[in-house]
XYZ file of N, CA and C in Angstrom:
627
model
N 194.199 18.677 12.254
C 194.785 17.599 11.650
C 194.219 16.727 10.065
N 194.567 17.030 9.399
C 194.146 16.473 8.315
C 193.786 14.516 8.786
N 192.679 14.044 8.246
C 192.774 12.420 8.400
C 193.952 11.843 7.404
N 194.618 10.957 8.248
C 195.824 10.147 7.767
C 195.032 9.166 6.534
N 195.905 8.676 5.725
C 195.660 7.796 4.573
C 195.919 6.418 5.215
N 195.088 5.335 4.999
C 195.249 3.879 5.579
C 194.834 3.306 4.021
N 196.254 2.774 2.897
C 196.115 2.113 1.839
C 194.910 0.978 2.016
N 194.149 0.252 1.036
C 193.665 -0.666 1.468
C 194.699 -1.643 0.765
N 194.219 -3.021 0.923
C 194.853 -4.366 0.696
C 194.328 -4.741 -0.765
N 194.747 -4.871 -1.555
C 194.530 -5.767 -2.759
C 193.481 -6.176 -2.684
N 192.467 -6.193 -3.352
C 191.644 -7.575 -3.915
C 192.132 -8.608 -4.614
N 191.012 -9.254 -4.186
C 191.388 -10.525 -5.711
C 192.842 -11.588 -5.298
N 193.365 -11.935 -6.296
C 194.408 -12.457 -6.228
C 195.739 -11.486 -6.064
N 196.397 -12.054 -5.415
C 197.848 -11.186 -5.483
C 198.973 -11.848 -4.629
N 200.175 -11.307 -4.492
C 201.140 -11.776 -4.060
C 201.884 -11.648 -2.828
N 200.736 -11.062 -1.731
C 201.251 -11.184 -0.803
C 201.119 -12.385 0.303
N 202.091 -12.642 0.775
C 201.786 -13.709 2.069
C 200.657 -13.324 2.725
N 200.176 -14.665 3.648
C 199.652 -14.520 4.342
C 200.018 -13.076 5.641
N 201.390 -14.145 5.865
C 202.010 -13.178 7.157
C 202.366 -11.474 6.537
N 201.817 -11.296 5.291
C 202.659 -10.110 4.793
C 200.981 -8.834 5.404
N 200.267 -10.113 4.854
C 198.482 -9.649 5.170
C 198.138 -9.057 6.558
N 198.812 -9.743 7.455
C 198.299 -9.640 8.676
C 199.056 -8.887 9.455
N 200.448 -8.456 8.928
C 201.176 -7.633 9.844
C 200.372 -6.032 9.068
N 200.084 -6.171 7.731
C 199.615 -4.905 7.482
C 198.518 -4.729 7.698
N 197.611 -5.504 8.390
C 196.478 -5.462 8.857
C 196.908 -4.808 10.315
N 197.719 -5.422 10.903
C 198.270 -5.008 12.506
C 198.398 -3.821 12.266
N 199.471 -3.201 11.351
C 200.015 -2.119 11.246
C 199.080 -0.708 11.288
N 197.968 -1.452 10.080
C 196.415 -0.300 10.149
C 195.859 -0.309 11.514
N 195.469 -1.284 11.852
C 194.931 -0.887 13.286
C 195.603 -0.462 14.395
N 196.971 -0.373 14.476
C 197.892 0.255 15.082
C 198.191 1.821 15.106
N 198.029 1.887 13.856
C 197.914 3.518 13.398
C 196.833 4.110 13.446
N 195.944 3.153 13.439
C 194.423 4.169 13.698
C 193.895 4.327 15.223
N 194.534 3.094 15.820
C 194.500 3.638 17.297
C 195.346 4.675 17.855
N 196.580 5.026 17.088
C 197.380 6.063 17.644
C 196.204 7.320 17.350
N 195.870 7.509 15.837
C 195.094 8.506 15.651
C 193.926 8.962 16.260
N 193.147 7.465 16.615
C 191.455 7.765 17.405
C 192.102 8.196 18.952
N 192.950 7.588 19.496
C 193.665 8.213 20.538
C 193.798 9.631 21.126
N 194.770 9.516 19.984
C 195.246 11.256 19.799
C 194.384 12.208 19.849
N 192.962 11.825 19.321
C 191.973 13.146 18.949
C 190.933 12.390 19.860
N 190.598 11.719 20.431
C 189.483 11.184 21.675
C 189.630 11.298 22.784
N 190.908 10.910 22.957
C 191.458 10.553 24.065
C 191.341 8.696 24.432
N 192.175 8.254 25.688
C 191.626 6.818 25.960
C 190.662 6.468 25.702
N 189.981 6.878 26.973
C 188.826 6.542 27.427
C 187.718 6.518 26.649
N 187.554 7.526 25.681
C 186.560 7.648 25.045
C 186.753 6.930 23.274
N 187.691 6.617 23.410
C 188.342 6.125 22.038
C 187.344 4.500 22.018
N 186.753 4.099 21.206
C 186.603 2.964 21.058
C 187.452 1.864 19.990
N 186.623 0.609 19.963
C 186.986 -0.218 18.505
C 186.573 0.156 17.258
N 185.087 0.417 17.631
C 184.439 0.489 16.939
C 185.155 1.845 15.852
N 185.528 2.665 16.576
C 186.171 4.188 16.468
C 187.495 3.318 15.024
N 188.066 2.906 15.366
C 189.057 1.986 14.970
C 189.041 1.523 13.767
N 187.858 0.901 14.225
C 187.496 -0.172 12.579
C 187.190 0.962 11.540
N 186.238 1.585 11.737
C 186.288 2.740 10.680
C 186.757 3.224 10.200
N 188.020 3.742 11.013
C 189.227 4.635 10.747
C 189.654 3.670 9.501
N 189.590 2.951 9.698
C 190.861 2.021 9.017
C 190.146 1.212 8.016
N 188.985 1.136 8.144
C 188.043 -0.050 7.121
C 188.670 -1.596 7.399
N 188.683 -1.855 8.770
C 188.995 -3.170 8.749
C 187.909 -3.598 9.546
N 187.779 -5.110 9.600
C 186.458 -5.782 10.006
C 186.694 -5.973 11.543
N 185.788 -6.222 12.367
C 185.720 -6.771 13.551
C 186.653 -8.225 14.153
N 185.914 -9.248 12.921
C 186.977 -10.384 13.252
C 188.216 -10.377 12.808
N 189.012 -9.253 11.581
C 190.055 -8.899 11.674
C 190.935 -8.826 12.962
N 190.150 -7.267 13.910
C 190.913 -6.921 14.811
C 190.885 -8.252 15.895
N 189.603 -9.293 16.032
C 190.032 -9.795 17.092
C 191.036 -10.926 16.850
N 191.336 -10.457 15.059
C 192.266 -11.727 14.962
C 193.974 -11.705 15.851
N 193.934 -10.033 15.711
C 195.292 -9.509 15.868
C 195.505 -9.086 17.647
N 193.980 -8.828 18.360
C 194.246 -7.938 19.518
C 192.875 -8.778 20.312
N 193.218 -8.859 21.590
C 192.112 -9.452 22.355
C 191.006 -9.022 22.553
N 191.956 -7.231 23.142
C 190.794 -6.227 23.441
C 191.214 -4.801 23.164
N 190.857 -3.740 23.548
C 191.173 -2.459 23.449
C 191.842 -2.062 23.799
N 192.537 -2.852 25.052
C 193.770 -2.688 26.051
C 195.012 -2.992 24.969
N 194.569 -4.449 24.856
C 195.684 -5.049 24.035
C 196.137 -4.130 22.926
N 195.173 -3.641 22.103
C 195.870 -3.107 21.012
C 196.689 -2.032 21.216
N 195.755 -0.745 22.457
C 196.548 0.028 22.738
C 197.988 -0.167 22.796
N 198.792 -0.872 24.023
C 199.660 -1.378 24.765
C 200.361 -1.888 23.397
N 200.461 -2.328 22.262
C 201.008 -2.510 20.938
C 201.376 -1.233 20.063
N 200.111 -0.487 20.331
C 200.317 0.930 19.822
C 201.571 1.900 20.708
N 201.460 1.676 22.286
C 202.546 2.332 22.491
C 203.727 1.978 22.755
N 203.945 0.881 22.332
C 205.388 -0.271 21.724
C 205.651 0.716 20.408
N 205.343 0.730 19.292
C 205.331 0.909 18.045
C 205.425 2.623 18.669
N 204.602 3.433 19.321
C 205.102 4.762 19.063
C 206.330 5.243 19.786
N 206.680 4.252 20.898
C 208.152 4.127 21.794
C 209.162 4.030 20.448
N 209.066 3.205 19.747
C 210.192 2.693 18.193
C 209.943 4.113 17.555
N 209.291 4.606 16.883
C 209.015 5.691 16.069
C 209.545 7.034 16.798
N 209.398 6.832 18.312
C 210.113 7.934 19.325
C 211.634 7.798 19.162
N 212.027 6.707 19.572
C 213.351 6.057 19.782
C 214.081 6.457 18.634
N 213.147 6.164 17.026
C 213.920 6.577 15.925
C 213.989 8.097 15.704
N 213.173 8.508 16.117
C 213.614 10.037 16.093
C 214.576 10.255 16.369
N 214.994 9.897 17.737
C 216.299 10.204 18.404
C 217.562 9.511 17.270
N 217.392 8.780 16.962
C 218.516 7.941 16.610
C 219.188 8.290 14.825
N 217.558 9.396 14.316
C 217.660 10.001 13.652
C 218.641 11.402 13.135
N 217.656 11.605 14.155
C 218.000 13.709 14.553
C 219.728 13.391 14.950
N 220.212 12.406 15.479
C 221.451 12.958 16.050
C 222.234 12.582 15.311
N 223.543 13.766 14.544
C 224.318 13.826 14.232
C 225.533 12.712 14.307
N 226.168 11.621 13.174
C 226.944 10.815 13.078
C 228.672 11.167 13.396
N 228.983 12.802 13.250
C 229.682 12.565 12.826
C 230.475 12.947 14.449
N 232.248 12.114 13.882
C 232.775 11.704 15.101
C 233.051 13.042 15.712
N 233.582 14.402 14.988
C 234.483 15.392 15.448
C 233.512 16.290 16.446
N 232.205 15.974 16.077
C 231.346 17.043 17.245
C 231.239 16.994 18.412
N 231.272 17.466 19.361
C 231.797 17.852 20.951
C 229.859 16.784 21.311
N 230.193 16.228 22.249
C 228.748 15.658 22.431
C 228.007 16.240 22.906
N 228.291 17.774 23.772
C 227.088 18.565 23.754
C 226.436 18.965 22.603
N 227.078 19.432 21.552
C 226.885 19.951 20.301
C 225.889 18.816 19.435
N 226.394 17.195 19.715
C 225.463 16.632 19.057
C 224.500 16.808 19.491
N 224.430 16.455 21.192
C 222.800 16.320 21.739
C 222.537 17.535 21.108
N 222.627 19.620 21.651
C 222.018 20.221 20.932
C 221.284 20.363 19.950
N 222.049 19.385 18.601
C 221.644 19.408 16.880
C 220.352 18.217 17.502
N 220.635 17.045 17.503
C 220.113 16.090 17.951
C 218.284 16.660 18.455
N 218.103 17.222 19.970
C 217.528 18.010 20.491
C 216.543 18.676 19.671
N 217.245 19.648 19.032
C 216.399 19.745 18.151
C 215.529 19.493 16.869
N 216.106 18.622 16.060
C 215.520 17.902 15.378
C 214.589 16.783 16.465
N 214.974 16.500 17.157
C 213.695 15.904 17.951
C 212.316 16.410 18.162
N 212.797 17.294 18.933
C 211.539 18.306 19.219
C 210.994 18.663 17.598
N 211.368 19.245 16.982
C 210.584 19.123 15.473
C 209.983 17.847 15.121
N 210.666 17.115 15.302
C 209.908 15.871 14.623
C 208.595 15.660 15.614
N 209.078 15.185 16.767
C 207.455 15.395 17.861
C 206.607 16.594 17.185
N 207.065 17.878 17.314
C 205.495 18.364 16.341
C 205.023 17.996 15.738
N 205.730 17.337 14.348
C 205.309 17.011 13.163
C 204.669 15.883 13.406
N 204.909 14.969 14.425
C 204.079 13.811 14.120
C 203.225 13.475 15.806
N 202.181 14.759 15.985
C 201.650 15.287 16.705
C 200.740 14.045 17.662
N 200.171 13.146 16.706
C 199.116 11.845 17.357
C 200.035 10.884 18.114
N 201.018 10.693 17.423
C 202.175 9.594 18.052
C 202.652 10.489 19.502
N 202.722 11.562 19.213
C 203.367 12.266 20.488
C 202.451 12.407 21.790
N 201.557 12.658 20.979
C 199.909 12.637 22.134
C 199.715 11.644 22.803
N 199.950 10.502 21.600
C 198.952 9.368 22.829
C 200.804 8.549 23.382
N 201.612 8.817 23.145
C 202.806 8.324 23.767
C 203.022 9.148 25.246
N 203.276 10.235 24.991
C 203.767 11.127 26.274
C 202.358 11.777 26.921
N 201.054 11.449 26.726
C 199.729 11.900 27.382
C 199.025 10.700 27.677
N 198.000 9.736 27.076
C 197.634 8.901 26.824
C 197.480 7.776 27.454
N 199.254 7.340 27.328
C 199.402 6.241 28.170
C 198.808 6.351 29.776
N 198.825 7.464 30.530
C 198.607 7.695 31.788
C 196.719 7.348 31.795
N 196.193 7.644 30.844
C 194.448 7.357 31.076
C 194.519 5.825 31.101
N 195.234 5.064 30.707
C 194.634 3.771 30.077
C 195.589 2.452 31.137
N 195.702 3.159 32.260
C 195.954 1.779 33.522
C 197.035 1.724 33.663
N 197.635 1.029 34.750
C 198.977 0.445 35.174
C 199.926 0.027 34.066
N 199.466 -0.996 33.239
C 200.232 -1.746 32.367
C 200.554 -0.640 30.963
N 199.601 0.271 30.369
C 200.284 1.339 29.967
C 201.537 2.698 30.327
N 201.047 2.763 31.574
C 201.778 3.068 32.100
C 203.348 2.964 32.458
N 203.431 1.362 32.782
C 204.858 0.964 32.694
C 205.697 0.717 31.342
N 204.842 0.416 30.315
C 205.477 0.506 28.867
C 205.603 2.124 28.674
N 205.020 3.169 29.302
C 205.652 4.453 29.010
C 206.905 4.696 30.038
N 207.132 3.918 30.977
C 208.082 4.532 31.735
C 209.489 3.385 31.181
N 209.002 2.431 30.780
C 210.195 1.384 30.079
C 210.720 2.093 28.585
N 209.932 2.709 28.061
C 210.532 3.281 26.902
C 211.500 4.939 27.132
N 210.863 5.305 28.631
C 211.371 6.525 29.170
C 212.877 6.141 29.436
N 212.951 4.611 30.091
C 214.604 4.853 30.488
C 215.381 4.195 29.286
N 214.698 3.746 28.287
C 215.914 3.707 26.963
C 215.778 5.108 26.491
N 215.114 6.030 26.604
C 215.631 7.142 25.974
C 216.777 7.735 26.758
N 217.038 7.382 28.210
C 217.785 7.527 29.035
C 218.972 6.893 28.912
N 219.090 5.717 28.501
C 220.090 4.833 28.267
C 220.632 5.737 26.989
N 220.076 6.118 26.086
C 220.181 6.776 24.695
C 221.214 8.151 25.103
N 220.838 8.889 26.268
C 221.403 10.021 26.416
C 222.839 9.748 27.088
N 222.351 8.418 27.875
C 223.967 8.645 28.646
C 225.066 7.991 27.848
N 224.696 7.284 26.216
C 225.686 6.798 25.911
C 226.093 8.084 24.809
N 225.285 8.823 24.636
C 225.435 10.201 23.886
C 226.760 11.199 24.380
N 226.889 10.889 25.478
C 228.003 11.573 26.250
C 228.833 10.658 26.680
N 228.972 9.688 26.656
C 230.171 8.549 26.946
C 231.115 9.401 27.020
N 231.489 9.555 25.423
C 232.887 10.270 25.433
C 233.200 12.037 26.094
N 232.082 12.128 27.008
C 232.562 13.649 27.078
C 233.391 13.402 28.726
N 234.685 13.615 29.000
C 234.957 13.829 30.480
C 234.547 14.374 31.605
N 233.419 15.466 31.006
C 233.037 15.907 32.374
C 231.969 15.205 32.655
N 231.391 14.634 31.514
C 230.469 14.212 32.312
C 230.514 12.682 32.849
N 231.240 11.789 32.437
C 231.658 10.824 33.439
C 232.353 11.272 34.303
N 232.776 12.070 34.689
C 232.973 12.744 36.084
C 231.976 12.795 37.093
N 230.745 12.825 36.577
C 229.750 13.580 37.578
C 229.188 12.337 38.479
N 229.166 12.074 39.701
C 228.910 11.131 40.588
C 228.610 10.445 39.988
N 227.408 10.412 38.913
C 226.597 9.471 39.011
C 225.989 9.649 37.737
N 226.639 9.297 36.645
C 226.516 10.046 35.248
C 224.716 9.466 34.336
N 224.652 7.733 34.734
C 223.703 7.045 34.335
C 222.268 7.531 35.049
N 222.306 8.327 36.196
C 221.239 9.121 37.724
C 221.044 9.847 36.603
N 221.826 11.252 36.059
C 222.170 12.486 35.915
C 221.013 11.928 34.159
N 221.133 11.110 33.282
C 220.818 10.697 32.027
C 219.257 10.408 32.584
N 218.752 9.720 33.151
C 217.382 9.630 33.644
C 216.804 10.820 33.979
N 217.630 11.883 34.806
C 217.184 12.461 35.383
C 216.466 13.722 34.054
N 217.737 14.013 33.041
C 217.480 14.899 32.069
C 216.222 14.088 31.168
N 216.005 13.077 31.271
C 215.303 11.862 30.349
C 213.548 12.536 30.699
N 213.694 12.347 31.984
C 212.371 12.490 32.946
C 211.951 13.600 33.080
N 212.736 14.609 33.187
C 212.565 16.218 33.076
C 212.089 16.762 31.618
N 213.151 16.195 30.945
C 212.487 16.743 29.201
C 211.239 15.954 29.072
N 210.813 14.720 29.403
C 209.571 14.019 29.039
C 208.428 14.843 30.236
N 208.447 15.279 30.960
C 207.745 16.024 31.875
C 207.283 17.518 31.045
N 208.232 18.199 30.494
C 208.129 19.486 30.023
C 207.279 19.447 28.457
N 207.676 17.905 27.841
C 206.913 17.079 26.558
C 205.143 17.430 26.956
N 205.212 16.466 27.686
C 203.961 16.150 28.670
C 202.998 17.356 28.681
N 203.808 18.138 29.412
C 202.801 19.444 29.548
C 202.619 20.152 27.940
N 203.403 20.036 27.112
C 203.057 21.202 26.213
C 201.970 20.371 25.053
N 201.958 18.768 25.520
C 200.849 18.256 25.022
C 199.940 18.196 25.501
N 199.347 18.421 26.806
C 198.602 18.569 27.448
C 197.689 19.735 27.271
N 198.773 21.162 26.906
C 198.142 21.976 26.331
C 197.573 21.712 24.985
N 198.098 21.114 24.408
C 198.119 21.091 23.184
C 198.609 22.006 22.131
N 200.092 22.690 22.326
C 200.448 23.034 22.011
C 201.980 22.774 21.370
N 201.759 22.014 20.049
C 203.352 21.362 19.723
C 204.020 22.771 19.203
N 203.500 23.865 19.085
C 204.433 25.176 19.255
C 205.703 25.168 20.395
N 205.320 24.945 21.720
C 205.934 25.533 22.195
C 206.818 24.258 22.654
N 206.784 22.973 21.756
C 208.173 22.240 21.804
C 209.552 22.846 21.651
N 209.738 23.690 20.564
C 210.776 24.720 20.299
C 211.157 25.532 20.972
N 210.811 25.779 21.890
C 211.085 26.664 23.034
C 211.561 25.875 23.819
N 211.608 24.679 24.287
C 212.016 23.827 25.289
C 214.064 23.372 25.053
N 214.437 23.963 23.998
C 215.240 23.485 23.046
C 216.426 24.639 24.232
N 216.477 25.972 23.865
C 217.365 26.785 24.678
C 217.616 26.235 25.916
N 216.438 26.151 26.683
C 216.975 26.103 28.065
C 217.385 24.701 28.808
N 217.040 23.888 27.969
C 217.803 22.214 27.952
C 219.199 21.793 27.877
N 219.472 22.798 26.211
C 221.027 22.524 26.221
C 221.327 23.987 27.216
N 221.037 24.755 27.646
C 221.613 25.718 28.603
C 221.783 25.095 29.805
N 221.561 24.664 30.329
C 221.690 23.555 31.662
C 222.509 21.943 31.505
N 222.548 22.004 30.606
C 223.409 20.766 29.948
C 224.920 21.017 29.802
N 224.911 22.020 29.346
C 226.194 22.977 29.063
C 226.620 23.682 30.469
N 225.978 24.022 31.587
C 226.237 24.515 32.661
C 226.547 23.526 33.511
N 225.969 22.285 33.113
C 225.900 20.821 34.018
C 227.654 20.784 33.909
N 228.085 20.754 32.421
C 229.333 19.770 32.063
C 230.332 21.314 32.267
N 230.189 22.052 32.820
C 231.036 23.373 32.112
C 231.973 23.120 33.349
């Protein structure tokens, strides 16, 4: 994986407000943490690794975060937002497409995006489990958000609403897909993600048949 570029803030006088500078620095640290953790794993990653990656001072780091875990939790939140944004962008907005077809098209684009954003995917799906209970809770909370998106996507399908517990079905589907993605991440095999599309969609079609 080629190293990510981390744009430097302008030197000397500039028009950025103090809040703009703090936000830019925070974004760089979060991006750097995601990349370092994806490469080295949470346990081996250090604050020094992140600072070297993004060229930010230790003083600036501690102005933003209390410690490594605090930065990583913020990184997980950002990764969750990125993953959910991938889903929102992937699902076609055409009202005339049946819910299963929207799900199939959205899932295809979603899996492709996860493969392309491998550091984010690895950090979110795998490294959260190595970072302790707080990180794991963030990870599972994001999975619940995904389940809500799945359930809402099928809301117009009578067969889905006729299920004994549609919300549980969405949680089951989200959890199963998450486990399969995590297995591919653990094997460092982004190419395996596309292989999940056909069996997952086939299962949903059978469930709603």
